[in-house]
Tab-separated table of C-alpha atoms in Angstrom:
chain	number	residue	atom	x	y	z
A	205	MET	CA	-10.307	-137.974	-7.093
A	206	LYS	CA	-7.103	-139.424	-5.780
A	207	PHE	CA	-4.151	-137.243	-4.925
A	208	THR	CA	-0.922	-139.088	-5.743
A	209	ARG	CA	2.573	-137.610	-5.461
A	210	ILE	CA	4.750	-138.156	-8.504
A	211	THR	CA	8.497	-138.614	-8.457
A	212	ILE	CA	10.971	-138.231	-11.301
A	213	THR	CA	12.977	-141.455	-11.508
A	214	LEU	CA	14.884	-142.403	-14.676
A	215	GLY	CA	12.347	-140.872	-16.986
A	216	VAL	CA	9.186	-142.061	-15.228
A	217	LEU	CA	6.727	-139.194	-15.040
A	218	ALA	CA	4.586	-138.820	-12.010
A	219	VAL	CA	1.681	-136.392	-12.153
A	220	LEU	CA	-0.332	-135.277	-9.156
A	221	LEU	CA	-3.892	-134.695	-10.347
A	222	LEU	CA	-5.808	-131.873	-8.767
A	223	SER	CA	-9.431	-132.755	-9.383
A	224	GLY	CA	-12.094	-135.421	-9.754
A	225	GLY	CA	-11.222	-138.675	-11.437
A	226	CYS	CA	-8.349	-141.076	-11.071
A	227	ALA	CA	-4.749	-140.051	-10.582
A	228	SER	CA	-2.570	-141.346	-13.373
A	229	LEU	CA	1.036	-142.444	-13.393
A	230	VAL	CA	2.567	-141.516	-16.731
A	231	ASP	CA	5.591	-143.318	-18.186
A	232	THR	CA	7.435	-141.455	-20.926
A	233	GLY	CA	9.293	-144.576	-21.960
A	234	ALA	CA	12.601	-142.733	-21.639
A	235	SER	CA	14.144	-145.075	-19.111
A	236	SER	CA	17.664	-144.171	-20.161
A	237	ALA	CA	17.283	-140.424	-19.563
A	238	GLN	CA	20.079	-138.798	-17.560
A	239	ALA	CA	19.015	-137.218	-14.270
A	240	PRO	CA	19.156	-133.395	-14.264
A	241	GLY	CA	22.491	-132.049	-13.143
A	242	ASP	CA	24.581	-135.048	-14.343
A	243	ASP	CA	27.408	-134.175	-16.720
A	244	ALA	CA	26.386	-136.717	-19.337
A	245	GLY	CA	23.196	-136.207	-21.299
A	246	VAL	CA	22.576	-132.602	-20.144
A	247	ALA	CA	20.459	-130.682	-22.631
A	248	THR	CA	19.547	-127.074	-23.214
A	249	ALA	CA	15.930	-126.013	-22.936
A	250	GLU	CA	15.562	-126.098	-26.723
A	251	GLN	CA	17.152	-129.546	-27.030
A	252	ALA	CA	15.041	-130.933	-24.199
A	253	GLN	CA	11.913	-129.510	-25.799
A	254	ALA	CA	12.632	-131.019	-29.230
A	255	SER	CA	13.744	-134.365	-27.805
A	256	VAL	CA	10.614	-134.878	-25.772
A	257	ALA	CA	8.059	-133.633	-28.317
A	258	ALA	CA	8.280	-136.619	-30.649
A	259	GLU	CA	8.567	-139.107	-27.779
A	260	VAL	CA	5.470	-137.868	-25.985
A	261	SER	CA	3.582	-137.617	-29.264
A	262	ASP	CA	4.393	-141.239	-30.170
A	263	LYS	CA	3.092	-142.426	-26.823
A	264	SER	CA	0.153	-140.056	-26.599
A	265	ALA	CA	-2.283	-142.937	-26.153
A	266	GLU	CA	-0.399	-143.873	-22.991
A	267	THR	CA	0.620	-140.487	-21.646
A	268	THR	CA	-2.202	-138.076	-22.334
A	269	ILE	CA	-4.373	-137.228	-19.361
A	270	ALA	CA	-7.732	-135.929	-20.580
A	271	ALA	CA	-8.268	-132.414	-19.299
A	272	ARG	CA	-11.030	-130.720	-21.184
A	273	GLN	CA	-12.476	-133.449	-23.404
A	274	PRO	CA	-16.217	-133.893	-22.962
A	275	ALA	CA	-15.913	-137.617	-23.586
A	276	PRO	CA	-16.486	-139.973	-20.617
A	277	GLN	CA	-13.562	-140.673	-18.298
A	278	PRO	CA	-11.486	-143.763	-19.148
A	279	ALA	CA	-12.163	-146.836	-17.101
A	280	ALA	CA	-10.096	-147.396	-13.988
A	281	PRO	CA	-7.472	-150.165	-14.113
A	282	ALA	CA	-8.868	-153.611	-13.547
A	283	ALA	CA	-6.908	-153.979	-10.342
A	284	SER	CA	-8.821	-151.080	-8.791
A	285	LEU	CA	-12.267	-152.501	-9.524
A	286	PRO	CA	-14.109	-154.634	-6.925
A	287	PRO	CA	-14.480	-158.323	-7.814
A	288	ALA	CA	-17.620	-159.056	-9.767
A	289	THR	CA	-20.418	-160.813	-7.883
A	290	PRO	CA	-22.463	-163.201	-10.017
A	291	THR	CA	-26.207	-162.607	-10.016
A	292	PRO	CA	-28.132	-165.483	-8.378
A	293	ALA	CA	-30.038	-167.577	-10.895
A	294	THR	CA	-33.262	-167.008	-8.973
A	295	ALA	CA	-33.054	-163.226	-9.090
A	296	PRO	CA	-35.872	-161.953	-11.301
A	297	THR	CA	-34.055	-158.730	-12.265
A	298	GLN	CA	-30.666	-157.087	-11.884
A	299	THR	CA	-30.268	-153.753	-10.134
A	300	ALA	CA	-29.059	-151.122	-12.571
A	301	PRO	CA	-25.720	-149.572	-11.649
A	302	ALA	CA	-25.823	-146.115	-10.123
A	303	PRO	CA	-25.398	-143.410	-12.787
A	304	VAL	CA	-21.919	-141.922	-13.017
A	305	VAL	CA	-21.855	-138.155	-12.420
A	306	THR	CA	-19.922	-136.532	-15.261
A	307	ASP	CA	-20.982	-132.921	-14.648
A	308	MET	CA	-19.152	-130.810	-12.072
A	309	TRP	CA	-22.245	-128.699	-11.410
A	310	GLN	CA	-24.253	-131.837	-10.564
A	311	ARG	CA	-21.501	-133.145	-8.348
A	312	LEU	CA	-21.573	-129.811	-6.543
A	313	ARG	CA	-25.367	-129.936	-6.186
A	314	ASP	CA	-25.144	-133.406	-4.698
A	315	ASN	CA	-23.062	-131.927	-1.860
A	316	PHE	CA	-25.286	-128.948	-1.034
A	317	ARG	CA	-26.901	-129.208	2.384
A	318	LEU	CA	-27.138	-125.771	4.041
A	319	SER	CA	-30.631	-124.439	4.724
A	320	ASP	CA	-31.695	-120.892	3.897
A	321	ARG	CA	-34.884	-120.996	5.967
A	322	ARG	CA	-33.473	-118.906	8.815
A	323	LEU	CA	-32.306	-116.114	6.506
A	324	ASP	CA	-34.215	-112.932	5.846
A	325	PRO	CA	-36.186	-113.936	2.702
A	326	ARG	CA	-36.106	-110.368	1.402
A	327	ARG	CA	-32.297	-110.212	1.397
A	328	LEU	CA	-32.021	-113.672	-0.107
A	329	HIS	CA	-34.505	-112.779	-2.864
A	330	TYR	CA	-32.655	-109.514	-3.506
A	331	PHE	CA	-29.376	-111.297	-4.177
A	332	GLU	CA	-31.029	-114.056	-6.197
A	333	THR	CA	-32.540	-111.367	-8.422
A	334	TRP	CA	-29.268	-109.427	-8.585
A	335	TYR	CA	-27.173	-112.419	-9.672
A	336	ALA	CA	-29.868	-113.809	-11.987
A	337	ALA	CA	-29.864	-110.505	-13.879
A	338	ARG	CA	-26.180	-111.020	-14.708
A	339	PRO	CA	-25.798	-114.157	-16.848
A	340	LYS	CA	-22.364	-112.967	-18.020
A	341	TYR	CA	-21.199	-113.272	-14.432
A	342	PHE	CA	-21.855	-117.014	-14.505
A	343	GLU	CA	-20.083	-117.345	-17.861
A	344	ARG	CA	-16.947	-115.694	-16.481
A	345	LEU	CA	-17.254	-117.614	-13.222
A	346	THR	CA	-17.450	-120.929	-15.078
A	347	GLU	CA	-14.411	-120.109	-17.203
A	348	ARG	CA	-12.293	-119.528	-14.100
A	349	ALA	CA	-13.924	-122.165	-11.897
A	350	ARG	CA	-13.219	-124.968	-14.368
A	351	TRP	CA	-9.541	-124.716	-13.387
A	352	PHE	CA	-9.899	-124.479	-9.615
A	353	LEU	CA	-13.315	-125.786	-8.553
A	354	PRO	CA	-12.482	-129.488	-9.179
A	355	TYR	CA	-9.617	-129.374	-6.678
A	356	VAL	CA	-11.468	-127.215	-4.145
A	357	LEU	CA	-14.591	-129.412	-4.219
A	358	GLU	CA	-12.493	-132.553	-3.819
A	359	GLU	CA	-10.865	-131.137	-0.685
A	360	VAL	CA	-14.256	-130.058	0.696
A	361	GLU	CA	-15.621	-133.565	0.117
A	362	LYS	CA	-12.648	-135.141	1.890
A	363	ARG	CA	-13.464	-133.155	5.016
A	364	GLY	CA	-17.198	-133.895	4.875
A	365	MET	CA	-18.037	-130.206	4.632
A	366	PRO	CA	-21.167	-128.836	2.905
A	367	GLY	CA	-20.690	-128.341	-0.838
A	368	GLU	CA	-21.534	-124.652	-0.412
A	369	ILE	CA	-18.046	-124.175	1.053
A	370	ALA	CA	-16.578	-124.926	-2.393
A	371	LEU	CA	-18.476	-121.872	-3.680
A	372	LEU	CA	-16.875	-119.458	-1.201
A	373	PRO	CA	-14.132	-118.473	-3.698
A	374	ALA	CA	-16.944	-117.366	-6.035
A	375	ILE	CA	-18.053	-114.854	-3.382
A	376	GLU	CA	-14.571	-113.966	-2.142
A	377	SER	CA	-12.653	-113.596	-5.418
A	378	ALA	CA	-14.838	-114.818	-8.321
A	379	PHE	CA	-12.299	-117.682	-8.501
A	380	ARG	CA	-9.440	-115.301	-9.373
A	381	PRO	CA	-6.116	-116.331	-7.768
A	382	ASP	CA	-4.740	-112.846	-8.506
A	383	ALA	CA	-7.574	-110.990	-6.746
A	384	VAL	CA	-6.574	-108.225	-4.303
A	385	SER	CA	-9.082	-106.417	-2.099
A	386	ARG	CA	-8.909	-102.880	-0.734
A	387	SER	CA	-8.104	-104.350	2.663
A	388	ARG	CA	-5.089	-106.161	1.120
A	389	ALA	CA	-6.679	-109.610	1.280
A	390	VAL	CA	-5.419	-111.703	-1.636
A	391	GLY	CA	-5.956	-114.942	-3.525
A	392	LEU	CA	-8.884	-117.269	-4.145
A	393	TRP	CA	-9.773	-117.327	-0.448
A	394	GLN	CA	-8.903	-113.671	0.293
A	395	PHE	CA	-6.567	-114.095	3.253
A	396	ILE	CA	-5.177	-111.032	4.966
A	397	SER	CA	-1.544	-111.330	5.988
A	398	ALA	CA	-2.104	-111.988	9.716
A	399	THR	CA	-4.697	-114.733	9.224
A	400	GLY	CA	-2.551	-116.319	6.535
A	401	ARG	CA	0.418	-116.555	8.892
A	402	ARG	CA	-1.836	-117.882	11.652
A	403	TYR	CA	-2.722	-120.805	9.376
A	404	GLY	CA	0.786	-121.495	8.161
A	405	LEU	CA	0.866	-119.623	4.846
A	406	ARG	CA	4.411	-118.613	3.971
A	407	GLN	CA	4.847	-114.945	3.027
A	408	ASP	CA	8.319	-113.691	2.161
A	409	TRP	CA	10.406	-112.189	-0.655
A	410	TRP	CA	9.976	-115.275	-2.820
A	411	VAL	CA	6.590	-116.729	-1.968
A	412	ASP	CA	3.094	-115.666	-0.920
A	413	GLU	CA	1.158	-118.862	-0.263
A	414	ARG	CA	-2.083	-116.917	0.142
A	415	ARG	CA	-2.074	-116.991	-3.680
A	416	ASP	CA	-1.179	-120.673	-3.926
A	417	LEU	CA	-4.088	-122.964	-4.854
A	418	ILE	CA	-3.047	-125.921	-2.712
A	419	GLN	CA	-1.759	-124.136	0.369
A	420	SER	CA	-4.471	-121.463	0.518
A	421	THR	CA	-7.218	-124.072	0.128
A	422	ARG	CA	-5.716	-126.138	2.932
A	423	ALA	CA	-5.513	-123.056	5.180
A	424	ALA	CA	-9.046	-121.864	4.348
A	425	LEU	CA	-10.586	-125.239	5.129
A	426	ASP	CA	-8.548	-125.483	8.337
A	427	TYR	CA	-9.882	-122.081	9.369
A	428	LEU	CA	-13.479	-122.960	8.477
A	429	SER	CA	-13.204	-126.260	10.370
A	430	PHE	CA	-12.056	-124.331	13.429
A	431	LEU	CA	-14.916	-121.844	13.077
A	432	GLU	CA	-17.534	-124.576	12.675
A	433	LYS	CA	-16.366	-126.160	15.939
A	434	GLU	CA	-16.053	-122.770	17.652
A	435	PHE	CA	-19.753	-122.076	16.985
A	436	ASN	CA	-20.986	-125.600	17.736
A	437	GLY	CA	-21.746	-126.609	14.170
A	438	ASP	CA	-23.608	-123.404	13.231
A	439	TRP	CA	-22.369	-122.811	9.679
A	440	GLU	CA	-24.075	-119.427	9.392
A	441	LEU	CA	-22.035	-118.103	12.315
A	442	ALA	CA	-18.912	-119.863	11.008
A	443	LEU	CA	-19.281	-118.230	7.587
A	444	ALA	CA	-19.975	-114.829	9.128
A	445	SER	CA	-16.789	-115.256	11.167
A	446	TYR	CA	-14.788	-116.107	8.044
A	447	ASN	CA	-15.840	-112.715	6.716
A	448	ALA	CA	-15.676	-110.576	9.862
A	449	GLY	CA	-13.430	-112.556	12.204
A	450	GLU	CA	-14.568	-114.830	14.988
A	451	GLY	CA	-13.941	-112.157	17.608
A	452	ALA	CA	-16.491	-109.770	16.100
A	453	VAL	CA	-19.139	-112.486	15.772
A	454	ARG	CA	-18.495	-113.870	19.245
A	455	ARG	CA	-18.925	-110.401	20.756
A	456	ALA	CA	-22.162	-109.866	18.826
A	457	VAL	CA	-23.557	-113.190	20.064
A	458	LYS	CA	-22.537	-112.432	23.640
A	459	ARG	CA	-24.132	-108.996	23.433
A	460	ASN	CA	-27.444	-110.439	22.220
A	461	LEU	CA	-27.551	-113.190	24.812
A	462	LYS	CA	-26.829	-110.668	27.553
A	463	HIS	CA	-30.005	-108.843	26.552
A	464	ASN	CA	-32.048	-112.051	26.200
A	465	ARG	CA	-32.048	-111.848	22.406
A	466	SER	CA	-31.339	-114.616	19.922
A	467	GLY	CA	-27.739	-115.469	19.121
A	468	ASP	CA	-28.640	-116.569	15.577
A	469	TYR	CA	-26.824	-115.054	12.614
A	470	THR	CA	-29.828	-113.061	11.375
A	471	ALA	CA	-30.408	-111.515	14.819
A	472	LEU	CA	-26.864	-110.197	15.228
A	473	LYS	CA	-25.881	-106.592	14.706
A	474	LEU	CA	-22.978	-106.884	12.269
A	475	ARG	CA	-21.613	-104.677	9.525
A	476	ARG	CA	-23.594	-104.805	6.278
A	477	GLU	CA	-20.949	-106.781	4.385
A	478	THR	CA	-21.151	-109.579	6.958
A	479	THR	CA	-24.949	-109.422	7.194
A	480	ASP	CA	-25.105	-109.945	3.424
A	481	TYR	CA	-22.333	-112.538	3.244
A	482	VAL	CA	-24.376	-115.715	3.795
A	483	PRO	CA	-27.371	-114.537	1.707
A	484	LYS	CA	-24.988	-113.873	-1.210
A	485	LEU	CA	-23.472	-117.335	-0.928
A	486	LEU	CA	-26.818	-119.110	-0.710
A	487	ALA	CA	-28.283	-117.007	-3.525
A	488	VAL	CA	-25.519	-118.206	-5.837
A	489	ARG	CA	-26.054	-121.733	-4.478
A	490	ASN	CA	-29.784	-121.540	-5.265
A	491	ILE	CA	-29.152	-120.375	-8.825
A	492	ILE	CA	-26.642	-123.169	-9.438
A	493	SER	CA	-29.115	-125.647	-7.930
A	494	ARG	CA	-31.984	-124.538	-10.216
A	495	PRO	CA	-30.485	-122.413	-12.997
A	496	HIS	CA	-33.482	-122.687	-15.331
A	497	ALA	CA	-35.815	-121.405	-12.623
A	498	PHE	CA	-33.786	-118.187	-12.641
A	499	GLY	CA	-33.397	-117.953	-16.422
A	500	ILE	CA	-29.699	-118.854	-16.288
A	501	ALA	CA	-28.048	-121.284	-18.691
A	502	LEU	CA	-24.941	-122.510	-16.894
A	503	PRO	CA	-22.087	-123.291	-19.294
A	504	PRO	CA	-21.137	-126.984	-19.133
A	505	LEU	CA	-18.459	-127.920	-16.625
A	506	PRO	CA	-17.202	-131.506	-17.044
A	507	ASP	CA	-16.308	-133.391	-13.882
A	508	GLN	CA	-12.698	-134.082	-14.760
A	509	HIS	CA	-9.248	-133.077	-13.667
A	510	THR	CA	-7.820	-129.930	-15.233
A	511	LEU	CA	-4.606	-129.240	-13.268
A	512	ALA	CA	-1.598	-131.284	-12.211
A	513	VAL	CA	1.378	-130.682	-9.930
A	514	ILE	CA	4.913	-131.496	-11.076
A	515	ASP	CA	8.125	-131.219	-9.081
A	516	ALA	CA	10.941	-129.400	-10.907
A	517	ARG	CA	13.399	-130.364	-8.100
A	518	SER	CA	15.492	-127.182	-8.406
A	519	GLN	CA	15.076	-123.438	-8.864
A	520	THR	CA	13.262	-122.958	-12.150
A	521	ASP	CA	12.210	-119.899	-14.127
A	522	LEU	CA	8.519	-120.165	-14.984
A	523	SER	CA	9.161	-118.810	-18.484
A	524	VAL	CA	11.710	-121.581	-19.100
A	525	ALA	CA	9.272	-124.197	-17.818
A	526	ALA	CA	6.520	-122.789	-20.040
A	527	SER	CA	8.777	-123.065	-23.087
A	528	LEU	CA	9.009	-126.816	-22.452
A	529	SER	CA	5.250	-127.373	-22.474
A	530	GLY	CA	4.744	-127.995	-26.181
A	531	LEU	CA	5.308	-126.718	-29.693
A	532	GLY	CA	3.643	-123.849	-31.537
A	533	GLU	CA	0.110	-122.961	-30.496
A	534	LYS	CA	0.002	-125.880	-28.058
A	535	ARG	CA	2.719	-124.310	-25.929
A	536	LEU	CA	1.731	-122.818	-22.586
A	537	SER	CA	2.723	-119.154	-22.345
A	538	ALA	CA	4.777	-117.823	-19.449
A	539	LYS	CA	1.829	-115.574	-18.531
A	540	GLN	CA	-0.507	-118.574	-18.340
A	541	LEU	CA	1.911	-120.564	-16.188
A	542	ARG	CA	2.344	-117.635	-13.820
A	543	TYR	CA	-1.460	-117.395	-13.538
A	544	PHE	CA	-1.613	-120.928	-12.139
A	545	ASN	CA	1.404	-120.287	-9.881
A	546	GLN	CA	0.571	-116.889	-8.386
A	547	GLY	CA	2.340	-117.840	-5.169
A	548	TYR	CA	5.784	-117.404	-6.789
A	549	LYS	CA	6.282	-113.651	-6.558
A	550	ARG	CA	9.549	-113.418	-8.528
A	551	GLY	CA	8.664	-115.473	-11.595
A	552	THR	CA	10.796	-118.349	-10.398
A	553	THR	CA	10.678	-121.013	-7.715
A	554	PRO	CA	12.719	-120.121	-4.592
A	555	PRO	CA	16.371	-121.273	-4.368
A	556	ASN	CA	15.607	-123.643	-1.481
A	557	GLY	CA	12.148	-124.700	-2.634
A	558	PRO	CA	9.393	-125.479	-2.979
A	559	HIS	CA	9.853	-126.252	-6.681
A	560	THR	CA	6.393	-127.614	-7.443
A	561	LEU	CA	4.515	-126.203	-10.434
A	562	VAL	CA	0.771	-126.279	-11.045
A	563	VAL	CA	0.151	-126.798	-14.764
A	564	PRO	CA	-2.770	-127.701	-17.030
A	565	VAL	CA	-2.915	-131.468	-17.004
A	566	GLU	CA	-2.476	-131.821	-20.770
A	567	HIS	CA	0.905	-130.057	-20.565
A	568	ALA	CA	2.218	-131.973	-17.539
A	569	PRO	CA	3.814	-135.034	-19.253
A	570	GLN	CA	5.642	-132.918	-21.859
A	571	MET	CA	6.910	-130.356	-19.358
A	572	LEU	CA	8.023	-132.881	-16.761
A	573	ALA	CA	9.845	-135.050	-19.284
A	574	ALA	CA	11.632	-132.005	-20.729
A	575	LEU	CA	12.616	-130.742	-17.269
A	576	ASN	CA	13.967	-134.213	-16.548
A	577	ARG	CA	16.469	-133.702	-19.383
A	578	LEU	CA	17.382	-130.129	-18.512
A	579	SER	CA	20.433	-129.215	-16.450
A	580	PHE	CA	19.751	-127.303	-13.259
A	581	GLU	CA	21.670	-124.287	-14.621
A	582	ALA	CA	19.621	-124.214	-17.832
A	583	ARG	CA	16.412	-123.862	-15.839
A	584	LEU	CA	17.204	-120.191	-15.240
A	585	ARG	CA	17.582	-117.518	-17.919
A	586	TRP	CA	21.008	-115.923	-18.256
A	587	ALA	CA	22.763	-113.218	-20.245
A	588	ARG	CA	26.472	-112.765	-20.947
A	589	HIS	CA	27.941	-109.305	-20.442
A	590	GLN	CA	31.452	-108.140	-21.226
A	591	VAL	CA	32.525	-105.332	-18.912
A	592	ARG	CA	33.348	-102.061	-20.692
A	593	GLN	CA	35.676	-99.260	-19.631
A	594	GLY	CA	34.063	-97.192	-16.878
A	595	GLU	CA	31.342	-99.720	-15.978
A	596	ASN	CA	30.758	-100.945	-12.433
A	597	LEU	CA	28.444	-103.573	-11.000
A	598	SER	CA	25.781	-101.028	-10.123
A	599	VAL	CA	25.579	-99.764	-13.709
A	600	ILE	CA	25.483	-103.292	-15.126
A	601	ALA	CA	22.870	-104.498	-12.649
A	602	HIS	CA	20.665	-101.491	-13.415
A	603	LYS	CA	20.955	-102.156	-17.154
A	604	TYR	CA	19.509	-105.651	-16.765
A	605	GLY	CA	17.002	-104.806	-14.020
A	606	VAL	CA	18.634	-107.030	-11.391
A	607	SER	CA	20.430	-106.387	-8.106
A	608	VAL	CA	24.176	-106.051	-7.582
A	609	ALA	CA	23.948	-108.912	-5.084
A	610	SER	CA	22.408	-111.203	-7.690
A	611	VAL	CA	25.223	-110.473	-10.180
A	612	MET	CA	27.874	-111.066	-7.505
A	613	ASN	CA	26.184	-114.271	-6.434
A	614	ALA	CA	25.921	-115.561	-10.018
A	615	ASN	CA	29.631	-114.919	-10.634
A	616	ASN	CA	30.988	-115.961	-7.217
A	617	LEU	CA	32.422	-112.477	-6.630
A	618	SER	CA	33.625	-111.710	-3.121
A	619	SER	CA	33.860	-107.961	-3.849
A	620	SER	CA	32.404	-105.494	-6.337
A	621	LEU	CA	35.773	-105.043	-8.085
A	622	ILE	CA	35.562	-105.851	-11.823
A	623	HIS	CA	37.785	-104.994	-14.807
A	624	PRO	CA	37.228	-104.177	-18.497
A	625	ARG	CA	36.607	-107.142	-20.850
A	626	GLN	CA	35.682	-109.362	-17.925
A	627	GLU	CA	32.823	-111.773	-18.765
A	628	LEU	CA	29.878	-111.728	-16.352
A	629	ARG	CA	26.839	-114.000	-16.185
A	630	ILE	CA	23.620	-112.073	-15.548
A	631	PRO	CA	20.624	-113.936	-14.072
A	632	LEU	CA	17.526	-112.889	-15.980
A	633	SER	CA	13.819	-113.539	-15.633
A	634	LEU	CA	10.728	-112.202	-17.327
A	635	GLY	CA	9.664	-108.831	-15.956
A	636	ASN	CA	12.863	-107.799	-14.132
A	637	TYR	CA	12.622	-110.510	-11.478
A	638	GLN	CA	15.669	-111.553	-9.470
A	639	TYR	CA	17.138	-114.916	-8.586
A	640	ALA	CA	19.705	-114.049	-5.930
A	641	GLU	CA	18.694	-115.413	-2.544
A	642	SER	CA	20.683	-112.692	-0.814
A	643	SER	CA	19.242	-109.775	-2.815
A	644	THR	CA	17.256	-107.304	-0.716
A	645	PRO	CA	14.631	-104.999	-2.232
A	646	LYS	CA	14.524	-101.249	-1.604
A	647	VAL	CA	11.439	-100.487	0.503
A	648	HIS	CA	9.460	-97.288	1.028
A	649	LYS	CA	7.268	-96.742	4.098
A	650	VAL	CA	4.072	-95.019	3.025
A	651	ARG	CA	3.410	-91.646	4.646
A	652	ARG	CA	0.201	-89.663	4.855
A	653	GLY	CA	-0.507	-88.086	1.464
A	654	ASP	CA	1.639	-90.513	-0.551
A	655	SER	CA	0.379	-91.773	-3.909
A	656	LEU	CA	1.724	-94.294	-6.389
A	657	TRP	CA	2.413	-91.475	-8.827
A	658	GLY	CA	4.385	-89.480	-6.263
A	659	ILE	CA	6.350	-92.523	-5.089
A	660	SER	CA	7.170	-93.508	-8.681
A	661	ARG	CA	8.522	-90.003	-9.372
A	662	ARG	CA	10.555	-89.971	-6.162
A	663	TYR	CA	12.343	-93.264	-6.873
A	664	GLY	CA	12.470	-93.018	-10.664
A	665	VAL	CA	10.448	-96.161	-11.326
A	666	SER	CA	7.265	-96.687	-13.308
A	667	ILE	CA	3.845	-97.150	-11.745
A	668	ASP	CA	3.603	-100.436	-13.666
A	669	ASN	CA	6.712	-101.712	-11.848
A	670	LEU	CA	5.361	-100.573	-8.484
A	671	THR	CA	2.065	-102.397	-9.006
A	672	ARG	CA	3.808	-105.544	-10.280
A	673	TRP	CA	6.466	-105.687	-7.563
A	674	ASN	CA	3.871	-105.164	-4.821
A	675	ARG	CA	1.000	-107.123	-6.408
A	676	ILE	CA	-1.450	-104.244	-6.074
A	677	PRO	CA	-3.886	-102.641	-8.542
A	678	ARG	CA	-3.197	-99.156	-9.938
A	679	ASN	CA	-6.109	-97.765	-7.909
A	680	ALA	CA	-4.981	-99.357	-4.634
A	681	LEU	CA	-5.524	-97.326	-1.461
A	682	LEU	CA	-2.229	-96.706	0.344
A	683	HIS	CA	-2.115	-96.681	4.136
A	684	PRO	CA	0.434	-94.860	6.343
A	685	GLY	CA	3.031	-97.346	7.535
A	686	GLN	CA	2.498	-99.693	4.585
A	687	SER	CA	5.731	-101.065	3.032
A	688	LEU	CA	6.163	-100.860	-0.725
A	689	VAL	CA	9.000	-102.323	-2.789
A	690	VAL	CA	10.356	-99.422	-4.855
A	691	GLY	CA	13.583	-100.832	-6.292
A	692	ARG	CA	15.874	-103.772	-6.720
């Protein structure tokens, strides 16, 4: 797979493919399109959607990037092929070309290289039996992995790492970008906050890159590369350290060596979760390597790109972007788009970027072309409100689920003074998100004995809002000192 950055220039679509296969440059044919933000040619979201639909449809043979079709991948452009070498006349036979791998599972198998010979065979067999008894697990895993595994495996291959590393998200999160653990680790790779910051993952009011496919994968592989070097190429110790932290593993090794015992992974005294971590990974690896031997029928997983990255170039509401992805049943829902862009905590890209969106590859040309026609202002959702007698900014902001600061910012108000019949623009987003860069959330510091129910009653907000604002499950364990957003 190639990884090519796309730019938006006079209607030329550029799509960054996130998995195996060739990156494609897509031309919408709309060379006369006005750049977003120009006064001439600015369209509303609905106009942009309707304008692009017919155009992309007419050129579907040129613009469609196959995402889930089981048919073979299209041939690469002639310019990218090596020059043909004529077969000598004296050659008795011609060597058959190497078979092209079209199955993601096989491509993964071709990269496996970790040995399980040093593991406790009883623990390995236990987990092989446990996973093999749950065929539905592999069905669900395949459904989620088909979106993310192509990109993850490609990045693992680039670094020359064992293919088993691409299966770590199966153990960490079951390939769920929205996964949250009891220890507050999040995302595909289950980073805790401190480790995420250590490896450059942005975490603020707008963004949590621990949930971002591209950034979290980069950070995870950086961390694993460090661990592999730290333990002199011993991947068992590196993987144990990814689970428990390199400090804990280093101390366990040092303790064993001090008493003339082996410093191997299986000889170390570690917590049970870490002791079982590598056997779990290699048990899943073994089943994927020989599914029929374990009575598992792996669902097919074509080796083809499924996701693309587009650059919206300005702050964009994900629900607006989703509305530009197609017509009728082919349209991507706002919920689906948010699933692929978990890193954007407020349902919109941040005011100062990044503005990249991860989208299913079949929706990328349509969405990018429509965004290209959409004014920057139209990329956010707005409401008009006429001030009534007795209303103030606090009352109005509460009515729409936004902050006073966001209303002031949207209307260029230098004070909170308003008057009856005044027209105000209200920045809206799905699920009571906010746009204002200066808005500050109300935060509660958890005390001993606090519960989500008690906190919701105290601040007059629903438990659903608390779990959504803080990205935690309803059964999350609260810890004294933990900060929770309780209001806008």
